[in-house]
Amino acid sequence: WLIPVLLTFMGLAILGASPSVASDKDAEIRDTILRQIEAFANNDEEQAWAHASEGIKRRFGSSQVFVDMVREAYPAVHNATAIEFTQRVPHGAFEIQVVRLQGPEGKRWDAYYRMVLTEGAWKVAGVRLQPAELGI
């Protein structure tokens, strides 16, 4: 059930991209994040691992340890039921992509993805979660 939702978001990200470099970067970063979330949803440890940065790979050592950590510490990432990209903030050597997630129990989270460009491909170098501000 999550896959059609993810594919819809992926399609929107690609269709909404203009030919500009910034839009290409947006689309590539969003695609990486969506593919990793999709891999978590499908319990595809190796594919989720493939989107992790070298720093993450050194820290966790194996795809199983990495996915187990995400499953336990980041259930909103591992079992996202809704995904909305908000803003991307450049930081020189890396980019922060803010993603609004809805976790498996309906709680909304802001996920701050640290993205790094490695050999021409965007990789996830870390995620910080905080409860989303819901407003009025």
XYZ file of N, CA and C in Angstrom:
408
model
N 0.817 -1.206 0.000
C 0.000 0.000 0.000
C 0.850 1.254 0.000
N 2.047 1.174 0.617
C 2.912 2.342 0.678
C 3.580 2.611 -0.669
N 3.821 1.553 -1.423
C 4.538 1.707 -2.692
C 3.786 2.627 -3.663
N 2.460 2.452 -3.865
C 1.777 3.401 -4.767
C 1.882 4.845 -4.287
N 1.831 5.051 -2.972
C 1.966 6.403 -2.435
C 3.351 6.949 -2.761
N 4.375 6.128 -2.535
C 5.740 6.578 -2.808
C 5.940 6.849 -4.287
N 5.419 5.964 -5.128
C 5.587 6.177 -6.556
C 4.875 7.443 -7.010
N 3.732 7.748 -6.410
C 3.034 8.990 -6.723
C 3.899 10.180 -6.354
N 4.480 10.158 -5.148
C 5.345 11.259 -4.728
C 6.568 11.367 -5.632
N 7.136 10.205 -6.019
C 8.304 10.228 -6.896
C 7.931 10.866 -8.235
N 6.769 10.483 -8.760
C 6.320 11.054 -10.017
C 6.117 12.545 -9.925
N 5.514 12.996 -8.831
C 5.305 14.430 -8.642
C 6.636 15.164 -8.538
N 7.595 14.565 -7.839
C 8.903 15.209 -7.702
C 9.581 15.337 -9.060
N 9.454 14.294 -9.886
C 10.096 14.329 -11.196
C 9.344 15.261 -12.139
N 8.009 15.175 -12.163
C 7.224 16.033 -13.046
C 7.341 17.500 -12.674
N 7.471 17.769 -11.385
C 7.542 19.143 -10.927
C 8.906 19.776 -11.105
N 9.897 19.003 -11.496
C 11.260 19.525 -11.622
C 11.413 20.301 -12.930
N 12.009 21.468 -12.855
C 12.321 22.222 -14.062
C 13.747 21.881 -14.476
N 14.176 22.312 -15.643
C 15.506 21.951 -16.099
C 16.646 22.630 -15.333
N 16.336 23.486 -14.393
C 17.395 24.190 -13.686
C 18.188 23.242 -12.786
N 19.403 23.629 -12.467
C 20.274 22.819 -11.624
C 19.663 22.618 -10.247
N 19.094 23.670 -9.672
C 18.489 23.554 -8.340
C 17.360 22.533 -8.353
N 16.521 22.561 -9.375
C 15.417 21.618 -9.456
C 15.918 20.199 -9.673
N 16.981 20.038 -10.467
C 17.578 18.722 -10.655
C 18.092 18.195 -9.323
N 18.738 19.052 -8.570
C 19.254 18.661 -7.259
C 18.096 18.282 -6.335
N 17.033 19.089 -6.334
C 15.852 18.775 -5.531
C 15.326 17.387 -5.888
N 15.138 17.139 -7.179
C 14.586 15.864 -7.641
C 15.496 14.699 -7.261
N 16.791 14.867 -7.411
C 17.730 13.791 -7.085
C 17.737 13.493 -5.589
N 17.718 14.529 -4.766
C 17.701 14.343 -3.312
C 16.396 13.684 -2.888
N 15.297 14.167 -3.397
C 13.989 13.590 -3.051
C 13.911 12.124 -3.483
N 14.410 11.842 -4.664
C 14.403 10.474 -5.184
C 15.200 9.540 -4.266
N 16.360 9.979 -3.817
C 17.180 9.163 -2.912
C 16.428 8.870 -1.619
N 15.836 9.897 -1.035
C 15.097 9.725 0.222
C 13.903 8.791 0.008
N 13.143 9.005 -1.044
C 11.989 8.151 -1.320
C 12.390 6.705 -1.553
N 13.466 6.503 -2.281
C 13.919 5.132 -2.547
C 14.355 4.435 -1.254
N 14.982 5.174 -0.350
C 15.381 4.553 0.907
C 14.148 4.228 1.755
N 13.192 5.153 1.828
C 11.965 4.893 2.585
C 11.210 3.712 1.974
N 11.170 3.643 0.658
C 10.531 2.515 -0.021
C 11.242 1.203 0.323
N 12.560 1.231 0.369
C 13.319 0.025 0.736
C 12.987 -0.412 2.156
N 12.881 0.557 3.085
C 12.475 0.206 4.451
C 11.093 -0.446 4.433
N 10.150 0.139 3.688
C 8.778 -0.379 3.633
C 8.740 -1.799 3.089
N 9.658 -2.120 2.185
C 9.711 -3.448 1.567
C 10.656 -4.403 2.289
N 11.181 -3.965 3.440
C 12.163 -4.768 4.186
C 13.343 -5.190 3.318
N 13.767 -4.282 2.440
C 14.906 -4.527 1.559
C 16.139 -3.857 2.172
N 16.805 -4.599 3.064
C 17.942 -4.044 3.807
C 19.045 -3.547 2.889
N 19.366 -4.314 1.849
C 20.481 -3.944 0.980
C 20.192 -2.674 0.198
N 18.952 -2.504 -0.248
C 18.609 -1.292 -0.989
C 18.617 -0.077 -0.064
N 18.099 -0.226 1.161
C 18.139 0.879 2.133
C 19.591 1.256 2.416
N 20.435 0.266 2.581
C 21.870 0.440 2.840
C 22.552 1.148 1.671
N 22.122 0.847 0.451
C 22.737 1.438 -0.749
C 22.594 2.956 -0.781
N 21.570 3.494 -0.115
C 21.333 4.940 -0.113
C 21.988 5.636 1.080
N 22.679 4.875 1.918
C 23.367 5.440 3.081
C 24.762 5.919 2.678
N 25.223 6.984 3.325
C 26.554 7.528 3.049
C 27.641 6.589 3.578
N 28.854 6.832 3.132
C 29.985 6.027 3.617
C 30.167 6.188 5.123
N 29.908 7.378 5.651
C 30.014 7.595 7.095
C 29.028 6.731 7.870
N 27.808 6.636 7.387
C 26.798 5.771 8.013
C 27.249 4.314 7.914
N 27.768 3.921 6.770
C 28.211 2.532 6.579
C 29.362 2.189 7.521
N 30.284 3.124 7.702
C 31.387 2.872 8.652
C 30.853 2.764 10.073
N 29.904 3.620 10.418
C 29.378 3.641 11.785
C 28.624 2.361 12.145
N 27.826 1.831 11.209
C 26.976 0.687 11.526
C 27.522 -0.644 11.030
N 28.394 -0.626 10.032
C 29.104 -1.831 9.631
C 28.359 -2.804 8.740
N 27.039 -2.915 8.864
C 26.290 -3.838 8.010
C 24.873 -3.324 7.809
N 24.255 -3.803 6.737
C 22.890 -3.392 6.437
C 21.932 -3.848 7.530
N 22.142 -5.021 8.086
C 21.232 -5.522 9.115
C 21.279 -4.660 10.374
N 22.482 -4.307 10.828
C 22.614 -3.457 12.015
C 21.981 -2.090 11.746
N 22.219 -1.550 10.557
C 21.660 -0.253 10.180
C 20.132 -0.282 10.181
N 19.543 -1.240 9.492
C 18.085 -1.306 9.390
C 17.459 -1.595 10.751
N 18.095 -2.441 11.553
C 17.586 -2.689 12.914
C 17.568 -1.398 13.723
N 18.617 -0.580 13.601
C 18.674 0.693 14.315
C 17.549 1.618 13.854
N 17.342 1.725 12.531
C 16.287 2.593 12.005
C 14.919 2.099 12.477
N 14.698 0.797 12.433
C 13.419 0.219 12.860
C 13.120 0.582 14.317
N 14.127 0.512 15.174
C 13.941 0.779 16.601
C 13.903 2.270 16.937
N 14.834 3.037 16.386
C 15.002 4.434 16.786
C 14.203 5.414 15.923
N 13.845 5.024 14.713
C 13.180 5.929 13.776
C 11.962 5.262 13.130
N 10.971 4.855 13.916
C 9.816 4.174 13.317
C 9.073 5.031 12.294
N 9.099 6.340 12.446
C 8.416 7.210 11.473
C 9.113 7.173 10.112
N 10.416 6.913 10.109
C 11.157 6.763 8.852
C 10.960 5.350 8.312
N 11.102 4.360 9.181
C 11.025 2.964 8.762
C 9.626 2.589 8.284
N 8.596 3.161 8.896
C 7.213 2.796 8.575
C 6.369 4.026 8.258
N 6.901 4.938 7.470
C 6.174 6.164 7.126
C 4.869 5.830 6.410
N 3.806 6.529 6.805
C 2.518 6.345 6.129
C 2.167 7.535 5.243
N 2.883 8.644 5.392
C 2.704 9.814 4.528
C 4.020 10.576 4.489
N 4.307 11.165 3.346
C 5.574 11.860 3.131
C 5.290 13.167 2.401
N 5.863 14.267 2.908
C 5.729 15.565 2.243
C 7.073 16.280 2.329
N 7.634 16.628 1.183
C 8.883 17.377 1.159
C 8.564 18.851 1.365
N 9.322 19.493 2.243
C 9.099 20.918 2.464
C 10.244 21.709 1.860
N 11.293 21.983 2.610
C 12.353 22.835 2.071
C 13.691 22.116 2.052
N 14.561 22.597 1.150
C 15.947 22.128 1.096
C 16.820 23.311 1.452
N 17.778 23.091 2.361
C 18.651 24.165 2.811
C 20.102 23.792 2.492
N 20.767 24.536 1.593
C 22.168 24.264 1.276
C 23.083 24.606 2.455
N 24.087 23.786 2.665
C 25.081 24.011 3.727
C 26.487 23.766 3.202
N 26.784 24.196 2.007
C 28.126 24.019 1.454
C 28.390 22.581 1.066
N 29.065 21.822 1.933
C 29.448 20.444 1.626
C 28.286 19.458 1.715
N 27.155 19.891 2.257
C 25.998 19.006 2.357
C 24.725 19.829 2.213
N 23.610 19.139 2.096
C 22.293 19.768 1.980
C 21.405 19.195 3.084
N 20.498 20.006 3.590
C 19.481 19.514 4.513
C 18.146 19.536 3.768
N 17.511 18.393 3.698
C 16.172 18.298 3.108
C 15.195 18.036 4.238
N 14.225 18.925 4.395
C 13.217 18.763 5.435
C 12.048 17.979 4.837
N 11.643 16.939 5.566
C 10.565 16.067 5.115
C 9.574 15.915 6.259
N 8.302 16.156 5.982
C 7.244 15.928 6.977
C 6.793 14.481 6.798
N 6.916 13.706 7.856
C 6.527 12.296 7.830
C 5.362 12.060 8.773
N 4.560 11.097 8.435
C 3.569 10.597 9.381
C 3.984 9.184 9.721
N 4.126 8.930 11.018
C 4.553 7.624 11.476
C 3.407 6.639 11.515
N 3.719 5.388 11.874
C 2.720 4.326 11.846
C 1.556 4.533 12.813
N 1.732 5.354 13.829
C 0.649 5.599 14.786
C -0.044 6.949 14.548
N 0.225 7.556 13.382
C -0.453 8.784 13.010
C 0.228 10.068 13.452
N 1.268 9.968 14.248
C 1.982 11.162 14.703
C 2.809 11.733 13.551
N 2.835 13.064 13.481
C 3.611 13.737 12.419
C 4.970 14.186 12.948
N 5.963 14.047 12.094
C 7.348 14.366 12.441
C 7.967 15.213 11.344
N 8.879 16.107 11.729
C 9.753 16.769 10.765
C 11.074 16.026 10.796
N 11.459 15.530 9.633
C 12.721 14.800 9.496
C 13.694 15.689 8.740
N 14.851 15.905 9.329
C 15.900 16.726 8.725
C 16.963 15.778 8.178
N 16.913 15.550 6.864
C 17.846 14.640 6.202
C 19.112 15.390 5.823
N 20.238 14.892 6.280
C 21.538 15.426 5.862
C 21.967 14.628 4.636
N 22.116 15.308 3.514
C 22.423 14.659 2.248
C 23.813 15.076 1.767
N 24.581 14.105 1.308
C 25.917 14.372 0.780
C 26.019 13.809 -0.639
N 26.770 14.514 -1.469
C 26.995 14.074 -2.842
C 28.290 13.279 -2.874
N 28.181 12.011 -3.267
C 29.339 11.115 -3.307
C 29.420 10.475 -4.681
N 30.485 10.763 -5.404
C 30.704 10.208 -6.739
C 29.473 10.384 -7.625
N 28.882 11.582 -7.578
C 27.768 11.919 -8.435
C 26.405 11.450 -7.966
N 26.328 10.815 -6.798
C 25.041 10.321 -6.288
C 24.793 10.880 -4.889
N 23.541 11.281 -4.621
C 23.172 11.772 -3.299
C 22.964 10.603 -2.349
N 23.506 10.725 -1.151
C 23.405 9.687 -0.120
C 22.887 10.318 1.171
N 22.206 9.507 1.972
C 21.693 9.951 3.267
C 22.811 9.813 4.294
N 23.194 10.941 4.895
C 24.285 10.950 5.873
C 23.768 11.063 7.307
N 22.457 11.145 7.469
C 21.883 11.209 8.798
C 20.499 11.818 8.746
N 19.709 11.533 9.785
C 18.362 12.079 9.892
C 18.129 12.473 11.334
N 17.584 13.649 11.533
C 17.162 14.088 12.879
C 15.665 14.280 12.832
N 14.971 13.683 13.787
C 13.512 13.778 13.854
C 13.106 14.673 15.000
N 12.039 15.426 14.792
C 11.416 16.152 15.887
C 9.919 16.214 15.616
N 9.104 16.233 16.670
C 7.663 16.327 16.443
C 7.327 17.556 15.610
N 6.427 17.368 14.666
C 6.041 18.466 13.768
C 5.166 19.467 14.515
N 5.373 20.735 14.174
C 4.500 21.797 14.670
C 3.228 21.747 13.861
N 2.108 21.511 14.498
C 0.856 21.358 13.763
C 0.107 22.654 13.575
N 0.418 23.680 14.345
C -0.259 24.958 14.197
C -1.682 24.908 14.728
N -2.503 25.791 14.236
C -3.887 25.898 14.724
C -4.760 24.859 14.054
